[in-house]
Amino acid sequence: MTAAFPTALPRPVLALHGGAGTLRRDRMSAAMEAAYRAALTAILADGARQLARGDAAMDVAVEAVRRLEECELFNAGKGAVYTADERHELDASVMDGRDRAAGAVAGVTRVRNPVLAARAVMDHSGHVLLIGPAAETFAFDQGLERVEPTWFGTTQRLAQLRQARALAQGQVLDHDGQSAMAHDAPAAAPEPGGPIDDRTKFGTVGAVVRDAAGHLAAATSTGGMTNKRPGRVGDSPIPGAGCYADDRSVAVSCTGTGEAFIRAAAAHEVGALMRIGGLPLAEACARVVFDELPQVGGDGGLIAVDGLGNVWLGFNTEGMYRGWVEAGGEPLVSIYRDE
């Protein structure tokens, strides 16, 4: 499925995703669907106001992803999935299209907002990627908030891990795990009043931005895969795989089977097809999502914006939490394939 939003004149825009996978209307209650739409809409509306007052692309992208990390509905920050040893290992990256500066962290367990740590790495470390305890020490030295590892957890996520183990599924993407559990196990009702229906919820989060000055930026953050091996790192903190921005071409944020996105260098591939291959945004994105990724077993999607503010949101799965907005405009939010 694809959705492209072309423009005749340059425009500041923000696009978001909250993950892509098996998202079907018959697996989600009306209340849960409304909660997802409301969360995305609120973040997009705030981003539209930032863009209208001239905020820089990087500031808008990072703030959008920080807000997504704070929302238990998404698998990044609070509400992140569990590893096989019942912990949380969080990854994030940012990239600035002006000069292709980038920052990333992987395997952090105590930094409340990994996307802020990724930006700090870009701005203050002289490096691109820091991992584990060393990344956390750096983040705390920069004044970022420390939390206990238990802060990220939810009872629903822990139940998801234990059910995945019981079904002997091994490591699974959050969305695929929910799909299989819904089919193969007795359907347990969501916790009353809880924010997450684990049979339908999943995903990495990300944002891409084109600001009023014509600059691009991207940010991506994730809790990874349910029941993943400790130490596993996917595409989200890898510039060029799950996150990429270059003012000469495009800003991209990806979600899906991380190993495949790394092998395909998916985010960078979109930029290369545009800058070197001369393809327009929609054609370049479609080639990566529908041609390149399936060749290496890649399920998922991506969001992208080019230097004019053209927007593309697409995926090769059943659905993707997604939305976009122009500066000062009204957010457009979608979940399912047919929207």
PDB file of N, CA and C in Angstrom, residues 14-20 57-69 74-77 89-96 101-108 112-120 122 128-129 203-209 217-224 232-245 251-258 261-262 266-268 301-304 320:
ATOM      1  N   LEU A  14       5.578  17.619   8.193  1.00  0.00           N
ATOM      2  CA  LEU A  14       5.986  16.591   9.153  1.00  0.00           C
ATOM      3  C   LEU A  14       5.201  15.331   8.861  1.00  0.00           C
ATOM      4  N   ALA A  15       5.886  14.188   8.802  1.00  0.00           N
ATOM      5  CA  ALA A  15       5.219  12.894   8.701  1.00  0.00           C
ATOM      6  C   ALA A  15       5.701  12.002   9.826  1.00  0.00           C
ATOM      7  N   LEU A  16       4.800  11.160  10.335  1.00  0.00           N
ATOM      8  CA  LEU A  16       5.089  10.249  11.440  1.00  0.00           C
ATOM      9  C   LEU A  16       4.720   8.828  11.073  1.00  0.00           C
ATOM     10  N   HIS A  17       5.387   7.860  11.703  1.00  0.00           N
ATOM     11  CA  HIS A  17       4.888   6.484  11.707  1.00  0.00           C
ATOM     12  C   HIS A  17       5.027   5.902  13.106  1.00  0.00           C
ATOM     13  N   GLY A  18       4.168   4.942  13.408  1.00  0.00           N
ATOM     14  CA  GLY A  18       4.222   4.248  14.687  1.00  0.00           C
ATOM     15  C   GLY A  18       4.393   2.760  14.517  1.00  0.00           C
ATOM     16  N   GLY A  19       4.889   2.327  13.342  1.00  0.00           N
ATOM     17  CA  GLY A  19       5.127   0.917  13.079  1.00  0.00           C
ATOM     18  C   GLY A  19       4.217   0.369  12.004  1.00  0.00           C
ATOM     19  N   ALA A  20       4.675  -0.688  11.342  1.00  0.00           N
ATOM     20  CA  ALA A  20       3.908  -1.307  10.260  1.00  0.00           C
ATOM     21  C   ALA A  20       3.847  -2.802  10.451  1.00  0.00           C
ATOM     22  N   ALA A  57      13.987  21.690  11.149  1.00  0.00           N
ATOM     23  CA  ALA A  57      13.535  20.329  10.879  1.00  0.00           C
ATOM     24  C   ALA A  57      13.967  19.364  11.972  1.00  0.00           C
ATOM     25  N   MET A  58      15.226  19.458  12.431  1.00  0.00           N
ATOM     26  CA  MET A  58      15.709  18.537  13.449  1.00  0.00           C
ATOM     27  C   MET A  58      14.939  18.693  14.751  1.00  0.00           C
ATOM     28  N   ASP A  59      14.652  19.929  15.138  1.00  0.00           N
ATOM     29  CA  ASP A  59      13.905  20.159  16.372  1.00  0.00           C
ATOM     30  C   ASP A  59      12.509  19.545  16.284  1.00  0.00           C
ATOM     31  N   VAL A  60      11.864  19.691  15.152  1.00  0.00           N
ATOM     32  CA  VAL A  60      10.505  19.164  14.987  1.00  0.00           C
ATOM     33  C   VAL A  60      10.520  17.635  14.989  1.00  0.00           C
ATOM     34  N   ALA A  61      11.469  17.033  14.279  1.00  0.00           N
ATOM     35  CA  ALA A  61      11.532  15.577  14.206  1.00  0.00           C
ATOM     36  C   ALA A  61      11.813  14.962  15.564  1.00  0.00           C
ATOM     37  N   VAL A  62      12.767  15.519  16.290  1.00  0.00           N
ATOM     38  CA  VAL A  62      13.130  14.968  17.599  1.00  0.00           C
ATOM     39  C   VAL A  62      11.984  15.117  18.591  1.00  0.00           C
ATOM     40  N   GLU A  63      11.323  16.251  18.596  1.00  0.00           N
ATOM     41  CA  GLU A  63      10.217  16.439  19.525  1.00  0.00           C
ATOM     42  C   GLU A  63       9.073  15.479  19.207  1.00  0.00           C
ATOM     43  N   ALA A  64       8.787  15.258  17.945  1.00  0.00           N
ATOM     44  CA  ALA A  64       7.720  14.318  17.584  1.00  0.00           C
ATOM     45  C   ALA A  64       8.043  12.916  18.081  1.00  0.00           C
ATOM     46  N   VAL A  65       9.273  12.478  17.890  1.00  0.00           N
ATOM     47  CA  VAL A  65       9.647  11.129  18.329  1.00  0.00           C
ATOM     48  C   VAL A  65       9.715  11.058  19.853  1.00  0.00           C
ATOM     49  N   ARG A  66      10.179  12.118  20.495  1.00  0.00           N
ATOM     50  CA  ARG A  66      10.158  12.121  21.964  1.00  0.00           C
ATOM     51  C   ARG A  66       8.744  11.929  22.486  1.00  0.00           C
ATOM     52  N   ARG A  67       7.784  12.596  21.868  1.00  0.00           N
ATOM     53  CA  ARG A  67       6.390  12.444  22.287  1.00  0.00           C
ATOM     54  C   ARG A  67       5.912  11.004  22.068  1.00  0.00           C
ATOM     55  N   LEU A  68       6.310  10.405  20.972  1.00  0.00           N
ATOM     56  CA  LEU A  68       5.935   9.014  20.716  1.00  0.00           C
ATOM     57  C   LEU A  68       6.571   8.077  21.738  1.00  0.00           C
ATOM     58  N   GLU A  69       7.797   8.381  22.166  1.00  0.00           N
ATOM     59  CA  GLU A  69       8.450   7.570  23.203  1.00  0.00           C
ATOM     60  C   GLU A  69       7.721   7.655  24.537  1.00  0.00           C
ATOM     61  N   PHE A  74       2.951   2.901  21.800  1.00  0.00           N
ATOM     62  CA  PHE A  74       3.960   2.587  20.793  1.00  0.00           C
ATOM     63  C   PHE A  74       5.168   1.904  21.418  1.00  0.00           C
ATOM     64  N   ASN A  75       5.871   1.126  20.602  1.00  0.00           N
ATOM     65  CA  ASN A  75       7.012   0.333  21.063  1.00  0.00           C
ATOM     66  C   ASN A  75       8.294   1.150  20.950  1.00  0.00           C
ATOM     67  N   ALA A  76       8.391   2.163  21.806  1.00  0.00           N
ATOM     68  CA  ALA A  76       9.591   2.999  21.875  1.00  0.00           C
ATOM     69  C   ALA A  76       9.507   3.747  23.192  1.00  0.00           C
ATOM     70  N   GLY A  77      10.534   3.689  24.020  1.00  0.00           N
ATOM     71  CA  GLY A  77      10.441   4.329  25.315  1.00  0.00           C
ATOM     72  C   GLY A  77       9.449   3.611  26.202  1.00  0.00           C
ATOM     73  N   GLU A  89      15.876  -3.051  25.914  1.00  0.00           N
ATOM     74  CA  GLU A  89      17.053  -2.490  25.277  1.00  0.00           C
ATOM     75  C   GLU A  89      16.577  -1.583  24.146  1.00  0.00           C
ATOM     76  N   LEU A  90      16.844  -0.298  24.275  1.00  0.00           N
ATOM     77  CA  LEU A  90      16.249   0.707  23.409  1.00  0.00           C
ATOM     78  C   LEU A  90      17.278   1.280  22.448  1.00  0.00           C
ATOM     79  N   ASP A  91      16.838   1.579  21.233  1.00  0.00           N
ATOM     80  CA  ASP A  91      17.696   2.098  20.176  1.00  0.00           C
ATOM     81  C   ASP A  91      17.049   3.339  19.553  1.00  0.00           C
ATOM     82  N   ALA A  92      17.870   4.267  19.082  1.00  0.00           N
ATOM     83  CA  ALA A  92      17.336   5.452  18.405  1.00  0.00           C
ATOM     84  C   ALA A  92      18.423   6.088  17.555  1.00  0.00           C
ATOM     85  N   SER A  93      17.998   6.862  16.565  1.00  0.00           N
ATOM     86  CA  SER A  93      18.937   7.610  15.741  1.00  0.00           C
ATOM     87  C   SER A  93      18.288   8.865  15.213  1.00  0.00           C
ATOM     88  N   VAL A  94      19.142   9.841  14.852  1.00  0.00           N
ATOM     89  CA  VAL A  94      18.690  11.067  14.200  1.00  0.00           C
ATOM     90  C   VAL A  94      19.677  11.383  13.084  1.00  0.00           C
ATOM     91  N   MET A  95      19.198  12.122  12.059  1.00  0.00           N
ATOM     92  CA  MET A  95      20.090  12.544  10.982  1.00  0.00           C
ATOM     93  C   MET A  95      19.615  13.885  10.445  1.00  0.00           C
ATOM     94  N   ASP A  96      20.578  14.773  10.212  1.00  0.00           N
ATOM     95  CA  ASP A  96      20.317  16.133   9.768  1.00  0.00           C
ATOM     96  C   ASP A  96      20.689  16.252   8.290  1.00  0.00           C
ATOM     97  N   ALA A 101      24.973  15.092   9.249  1.00  0.00           N
ATOM     98  CA  ALA A 101      25.361  14.761  10.614  1.00  0.00           C
ATOM     99  C   ALA A 101      24.364  13.755  11.169  1.00  0.00           C
ATOM    100  N   ALA A 102      24.854  12.831  11.990  1.00  0.00           N
ATOM    101  CA  ALA A 102      23.991  11.785  12.522  1.00  0.00           C
ATOM    102  C   ALA A 102      24.434  11.420  13.931  1.00  0.00           C
ATOM    103  N   GLY A 103      23.487  10.925  14.709  1.00  0.00           N
ATOM    104  CA  GLY A 103      23.776  10.432  16.045  1.00  0.00           C
ATOM    105  C   GLY A 103      22.859   9.273  16.366  1.00  0.00           C
ATOM    106  N   ALA A 104      23.350   8.328  17.160  1.00  0.00           N
ATOM    107  CA  ALA A 104      22.550   7.153  17.479  1.00  0.00           C
ATOM    108  C   ALA A 104      23.013   6.526  18.785  1.00  0.00           C
ATOM    109  N   VAL A 105      22.083   5.834  19.432  1.00  0.00           N
ATOM    110  CA  VAL A 105      22.396   5.019  20.599  1.00  0.00           C
ATOM    111  C   VAL A 105      21.741   3.662  20.418  1.00  0.00           C
ATOM    112  N   ALA A 106      22.352   2.630  20.998  1.00  0.00           N
ATOM    113  CA  ALA A 106      21.798   1.275  20.920  1.00  0.00           C
ATOM    114  C   ALA A 106      21.958   0.581  22.263  1.00  0.00           C
ATOM    115  N   GLY A 107      20.959  -0.218  22.615  1.00  0.00           N
ATOM    116  CA  GLY A 107      21.023  -1.029  23.820  1.00  0.00           C
ATOM    117  C   GLY A 107      21.016  -0.241  25.110  1.00  0.00           C
ATOM    118  N   VAL A 108      20.356   0.918  25.122  1.00  0.00           N
ATOM    119  CA  VAL A 108      20.277   1.682  26.367  1.00  0.00           C
ATOM    120  C   VAL A 108      19.102   1.188  27.200  1.00  0.00           C
ATOM    121  N   ARG A 112      15.564   7.889  29.629  1.00  0.00           N
ATOM    122  CA  ARG A 112      14.118   7.999  29.428  1.00  0.00           C
ATOM    123  C   ARG A 112      13.756   8.215  27.968  1.00  0.00           C
ATOM    124  N   ASN A 113      14.498   9.060  27.272  1.00  0.00           N
ATOM    125  CA  ASN A 113      14.195   9.360  25.871  1.00  0.00           C
ATOM    126  C   ASN A 113      15.412   9.083  25.006  1.00  0.00           C
ATOM    127  N   PRO A 114      15.497   7.887  24.440  1.00  0.00           N
ATOM    128  CA  PRO A 114      16.653   7.548  23.604  1.00  0.00           C
ATOM    129  C   PRO A 114      16.874   8.500  22.440  1.00  0.00           C
ATOM    130  N   VAL A 115      15.812   9.077  21.890  1.00  0.00           N
ATOM    131  CA  VAL A 115      15.997   9.992  20.761  1.00  0.00           C
ATOM    132  C   VAL A 115      16.767  11.243  21.187  1.00  0.00           C
ATOM    133  N   LEU A 116      16.585  11.683  22.435  1.00  0.00           N
ATOM    134  CA  LEU A 116      17.358  12.815  22.923  1.00  0.00           C
ATOM    135  C   LEU A 116      18.822  12.438  23.092  1.00  0.00           C
ATOM    136  N   ALA A 117      19.069  11.200  23.504  1.00  0.00           N
ATOM    137  CA  ALA A 117      20.447  10.723  23.607  1.00  0.00           C
ATOM    138  C   ALA A 117      21.095  10.663  22.234  1.00  0.00           C
ATOM    139  N   ALA A 118      20.338  10.207  21.234  1.00  0.00           N
ATOM    140  CA  ALA A 118      20.875  10.151  19.870  1.00  0.00           C
ATOM    141  C   ALA A 118      21.249  11.549  19.385  1.00  0.00           C
ATOM    142  N   ARG A 119      20.396  12.521  19.667  1.00  0.00           N
ATOM    143  CA  ARG A 119      20.730  13.882  19.250  1.00  0.00           C
ATOM    144  C   ARG A 119      21.961  14.411  19.989  1.00  0.00           C
ATOM    145  N   ALA A 120      22.065  14.073  21.266  1.00  0.00           N
ATOM    146  CA  ALA A 120      23.238  14.510  22.026  1.00  0.00           C
ATOM    147  C   ALA A 120      24.513  13.908  21.451  1.00  0.00           C
ATOM    148  N   MET A 122      25.008  13.167  18.329  1.00  0.00           N
ATOM    149  CA  MET A 122      25.275  13.930  17.111  1.00  0.00           C
ATOM    150  C   MET A 122      25.884  15.294  17.425  1.00  0.00           C
ATOM    151  N   VAL A 128      29.209   8.997  15.917  1.00  0.00           N
ATOM    152  CA  VAL A 128      27.876   8.760  15.357  1.00  0.00           C
ATOM    153  C   VAL A 128      27.067   7.805  16.227  1.00  0.00           C
ATOM    154  N   LEU A 129      27.664   6.729  16.724  1.00  0.00           N
ATOM    155  CA  LEU A 129      26.917   5.688  17.432  1.00  0.00           C
ATOM    156  C   LEU A 129      27.622   5.315  18.715  1.00  0.00           C
ATOM    157  N   GLY A 203       5.421  -1.800  17.132  1.00  0.00           N
ATOM    158  CA  GLY A 203       6.195  -0.973  16.255  1.00  0.00           C
ATOM    159  C   GLY A 203       7.198   0.067  16.659  1.00  0.00           C
ATOM    160  N   THR A 204       8.195   0.171  15.837  1.00  0.00           N
ATOM    161  CA  THR A 204       9.133   1.283  15.799  1.00  0.00           C
ATOM    162  C   THR A 204       8.378   2.583  15.530  1.00  0.00           C
ATOM    163  N   VAL A 205       8.945   3.717  15.955  1.00  0.00           N
ATOM    164  CA  VAL A 205       8.350   5.010  15.651  1.00  0.00           C
ATOM    165  C   VAL A 205       9.361   5.869  14.905  1.00  0.00           C
ATOM    166  N   GLY A 206       8.861   6.854  14.167  1.00  0.00           N
ATOM    167  CA  GLY A 206       9.775   7.722  13.445  1.00  0.00           C
ATOM    168  C   GLY A 206       9.104   8.972  12.931  1.00  0.00           C
ATOM    169  N   ALA A 207       9.929   9.944  12.546  1.00  0.00           N
ATOM    170  CA  ALA A 207       9.442  11.203  11.991  1.00  0.00           C
ATOM    171  C   ALA A 207      10.393  11.678  10.910  1.00  0.00           C
ATOM    172  N   VAL A 208       9.833  12.308   9.886  1.00  0.00           N
ATOM    173  CA  VAL A 208      10.617  12.987   8.848  1.00  0.00           C
ATOM    174  C   VAL A 208      10.030  14.374   8.653  1.00  0.00           C
ATOM    175  N   VAL A 209      10.917  15.338   8.372  1.00  0.00           N
ATOM    176  CA  VAL A 209      10.493  16.736   8.331  1.00  0.00           C
ATOM    177  C   VAL A 209      11.193  17.471   7.202  1.00  0.00           C
ATOM    178  N   ALA A 217      15.186  16.467   7.928  1.00  0.00           N
ATOM    179  CA  ALA A 217      15.683  15.738   9.089  1.00  0.00           C
ATOM    180  C   ALA A 217      14.837  14.498   9.299  1.00  0.00           C
ATOM    181  N   ALA A 218      15.436  13.488   9.952  1.00  0.00           N
ATOM    182  CA  ALA A 218      14.736  12.248  10.267  1.00  0.00           C
ATOM    183  C   ALA A 218      15.127  11.780  11.654  1.00  0.00           C
ATOM    184  N   ALA A 219      14.210  11.095  12.326  1.00  0.00           N
ATOM    185  CA  ALA A 219      14.467  10.505  13.643  1.00  0.00           C
ATOM    186  C   ALA A 219      13.694   9.198  13.747  1.00  0.00           C
ATOM    187  N   THR A 220      14.324   8.204  14.391  1.00  0.00           N
ATOM    188  CA  THR A 220      13.717   6.882  14.536  1.00  0.00           C
ATOM    189  C   THR A 220      14.037   6.339  15.923  1.00  0.00           C
ATOM    190  N   SER A 221      13.078   5.621  16.543  1.00  0.00           N
ATOM    191  CA  SER A 221      13.299   5.070  17.879  1.00  0.00           C
ATOM    192  C   SER A 221      12.510   3.776  18.029  1.00  0.00           C
ATOM    193  N   THR A 222      13.048   2.836  18.798  1.00  0.00           N
ATOM    194  CA  THR A 222      12.373   1.545  18.950  1.00  0.00           C
ATOM    195  C   THR A 222      12.775   0.820  20.226  1.00  0.00           C
ATOM    196  N   GLY A 223      11.873  -0.055  20.662  1.00  0.00           N
ATOM    197  CA  GLY A 223      12.188  -1.021  21.710  1.00  0.00           C
ATOM    198  C   GLY A 223      12.632  -2.338  21.141  1.00  0.00           C
ATOM    199  N   GLY A 224      12.593  -2.483  19.815  1.00  0.00           N
ATOM    200  CA  GLY A 224      13.075  -3.700  19.168  1.00  0.00           C
ATOM    201  C   GLY A 224      12.008  -4.758  18.982  1.00  0.00           C
ATOM    202  N   ARG A 232      20.846  -7.783  20.622  1.00  0.00           N
ATOM    203  CA  ARG A 232      20.444  -7.638  19.221  1.00  0.00           C
ATOM    204  C   ARG A 232      20.197  -6.174  18.909  1.00  0.00           C
ATOM    205  N   VAL A 233      20.678  -5.723  17.769  1.00  0.00           N
ATOM    206  CA  VAL A 233      20.446  -4.369  17.287  1.00  0.00           C
ATOM    207  C   VAL A 233      19.864  -4.450  15.883  1.00  0.00           C
ATOM    208  N   GLY A 234      18.767  -3.744  15.649  1.00  0.00           N
ATOM    209  CA  GLY A 234      18.147  -3.718  14.334  1.00  0.00           C
ATOM    210  C   GLY A 234      18.548  -2.493  13.545  1.00  0.00           C
ATOM    211  N   ASP A 235      17.667  -2.085  12.652  1.00  0.00           N
ATOM    212  CA  ASP A 235      18.002  -0.999  11.736  1.00  0.00           C
ATOM    213  C   ASP A 235      17.821   0.392  12.329  1.00  0.00           C
ATOM    214  N   SER A 236      17.006   0.513  13.375  1.00  0.00           N
ATOM    215  CA  SER A 236      16.614   1.843  13.850  1.00  0.00           C
ATOM    216  C   SER A 236      17.783   2.751  14.217  1.00  0.00           C
ATOM    217  N   PRO A 237      18.852   2.253  14.858  1.00  0.00           N
ATOM    218  CA  PRO A 237      19.954   3.153  15.180  1.00  0.00           C
ATOM    219  C   PRO A 237      21.062   3.184  14.130  1.00  0.00           C
ATOM    220  N   ILE A 238      20.791   2.624  12.953  1.00  0.00           N
ATOM    221  CA  ILE A 238      21.801   2.548  11.907  1.00  0.00           C
ATOM    222  C   ILE A 238      21.497   3.574  10.817  1.00  0.00           C
ATOM    223  N   PRO A 239      22.247   4.687  10.760  1.00  0.00           N
ATOM    224  CA  PRO A 239      22.029   5.653   9.676  1.00  0.00           C
ATOM    225  C   PRO A 239      22.205   4.978   8.315  1.00  0.00           C
ATOM    226  N   GLY A 240      21.247   5.221   7.444  1.00  0.00           N
ATOM    227  CA  GLY A 240      21.261   4.592   6.129  1.00  0.00           C
ATOM    228  C   GLY A 240      20.430   3.337   6.068  1.00  0.00           C
ATOM    229  N   ALA A 241      20.125   2.741   7.208  1.00  0.00           N
ATOM    230  CA  ALA A 241      19.277   1.550   7.252  1.00  0.00           C
ATOM    231  C   ALA A 241      17.862   1.928   7.683  1.00  0.00           C
ATOM    232  N   GLY A 242      17.728   2.385   8.951  1.00  0.00           N
ATOM    233  CA  GLY A 242      16.408   2.754   9.447  1.00  0.00           C
ATOM    234  C   GLY A 242      16.145   4.236   9.506  1.00  0.00           C
ATOM    235  N   CYS A 243      17.158   5.046   9.190  1.00  0.00           N
ATOM    236  CA  CYS A 243      17.026   6.496   9.314  1.00  0.00           C
ATOM    237  C   CYS A 243      18.020   7.147   8.366  1.00  0.00           C
ATOM    238  N   TYR A 244      17.582   8.179   7.643  1.00  0.00           N
ATOM    239  CA  TYR A 244      18.488   8.854   6.714  1.00  0.00           C
ATOM    240  C   TYR A 244      17.914  10.212   6.354  1.00  0.00           C
ATOM    241  N   ALA A 245      18.813  11.206   6.207  1.00  0.00           N
ATOM    242  CA  ALA A 245      18.386  12.525   5.746  1.00  0.00           C
ATOM    243  C   ALA A 245      19.512  13.184   4.980  1.00  0.00           C
ATOM    244  N   ALA A 251      14.454  12.637   3.290  1.00  0.00           N
ATOM    245  CA  ALA A 251      14.529  12.177   4.678  1.00  0.00           C
ATOM    246  C   ALA A 251      13.632  10.963   4.815  1.00  0.00           C
ATOM    247  N   VAL A 252      14.140   9.909   5.482  1.00  0.00           N
ATOM    248  CA  VAL A 252      13.448   8.619   5.544  1.00  0.00           C
ATOM    249  C   VAL A 252      13.497   8.076   6.968  1.00  0.00           C
ATOM    250  N   SER A 253      12.397   7.482   7.421  1.00  0.00           N
ATOM    251  CA  SER A 253      12.375   6.685   8.642  1.00  0.00           C
ATOM    252  C   SER A 253      11.648   5.383   8.347  1.00  0.00           C
ATOM    253  N   CYS A 254      12.254   4.276   8.786  1.00  0.00           N
ATOM    254  CA  CYS A 254      11.754   2.941   8.434  1.00  0.00           C
ATOM    255  C   CYS A 254      11.200   2.202   9.648  1.00  0.00           C
ATOM    256  N   THR A 255      10.401   1.183   9.380  1.00  0.00           N
ATOM    257  CA  THR A 255       9.889   0.287  10.410  1.00  0.00           C
ATOM    258  C   THR A 255       9.651  -1.084   9.805  1.00  0.00           C
ATOM    259  N   GLY A 256      10.031  -2.128  10.536  1.00  0.00           N
ATOM    260  CA  GLY A 256       9.812  -3.482  10.022  1.00  0.00           C
ATOM    261  C   GLY A 256      10.868  -4.450  10.504  1.00  0.00           C
ATOM    262  N   THR A 257      11.142  -5.476   9.713  1.00  0.00           N
ATOM    263  CA  THR A 257      12.138  -6.486  10.053  1.00  0.00           C
ATOM    264  C   THR A 257      13.532  -5.885   9.903  1.00  0.00           C
ATOM    265  N   GLY A 258      14.117  -5.502  11.019  1.00  0.00           N
ATOM    266  CA  GLY A 258      15.315  -4.700  11.014  1.00  0.00           C
ATOM    267  C   GLY A 258      16.493  -5.302  10.275  1.00  0.00           C
ATOM    268  N   PHE A 261      16.147  -4.570   6.639  1.00  0.00           N
ATOM    269  CA  PHE A 261      16.363  -3.164   6.317  1.00  0.00           C
ATOM    270  C   PHE A 261      17.854  -2.816   6.365  1.00  0.00           C
ATOM    271  N   ILE A 262      18.600  -3.469   7.260  1.00  0.00           N
ATOM    272  CA  ILE A 262      20.049  -3.270   7.285  1.00  0.00           C
ATOM    273  C   ILE A 262      20.673  -3.828   6.009  1.00  0.00           C
ATOM    274  N   ALA A 266      18.087   0.259   3.440  1.00  0.00           N
ATOM    275  CA  ALA A 266      16.824   0.706   2.856  1.00  0.00           C
ATOM    276  C   ALA A 266      16.677   2.216   2.797  1.00  0.00           C
ATOM    277  N   ALA A 267      16.957   2.899   3.904  1.00  0.00           N
ATOM    278  CA  ALA A 267      16.751   4.347   3.907  1.00  0.00           C
ATOM    279  C   ALA A 267      17.702   5.047   2.936  1.00  0.00           C
ATOM    280  N   HIS A 268      18.962   4.638   2.941  1.00  0.00           N
ATOM    281  CA  HIS A 268      19.918   5.231   2.007  1.00  0.00           C
ATOM    282  C   HIS A 268      19.581   4.884   0.569  1.00  0.00           C
ATOM    283  N   GLY A 301       7.594  -0.937   6.312  1.00  0.00           N
ATOM    284  CA  GLY A 301       7.324   0.234   5.502  1.00  0.00           C
ATOM    285  C   GLY A 301       8.241   1.372   5.864  1.00  0.00           C
ATOM    286  N   LEU A 302       7.975   2.525   5.266  1.00  0.00           N
ATOM    287  CA  LEU A 302       8.772   3.707   5.543  1.00  0.00           C
ATOM    288  C   LEU A 302       7.959   4.952   5.242  1.00  0.00           C
ATOM    289  N   ILE A 303       8.406   6.045   5.830  1.00  0.00           N
ATOM    290  CA  ILE A 303       7.870   7.365   5.510  1.00  0.00           C
ATOM    291  C   ILE A 303       9.020   8.204   4.975  1.00  0.00           C
ATOM    292  N   ALA A 304       8.701   9.132   4.079  1.00  0.00           N
ATOM    293  CA  ALA A 304       9.750   9.918   3.444  1.00  0.00           C
ATOM    294  C   ALA A 304       9.204  11.266   3.004  1.00  0.00           C
ATOM    295  N   MET A 320      -0.089   0.353   8.713  1.00  0.00           N
ATOM    296  CA  MET A 320       0.973   1.126   9.364  1.00  0.00           C
ATOM    297  C   MET A 320       0.334   2.327  10.037  1.00  0.00           C
TER     298      MET A 320
END
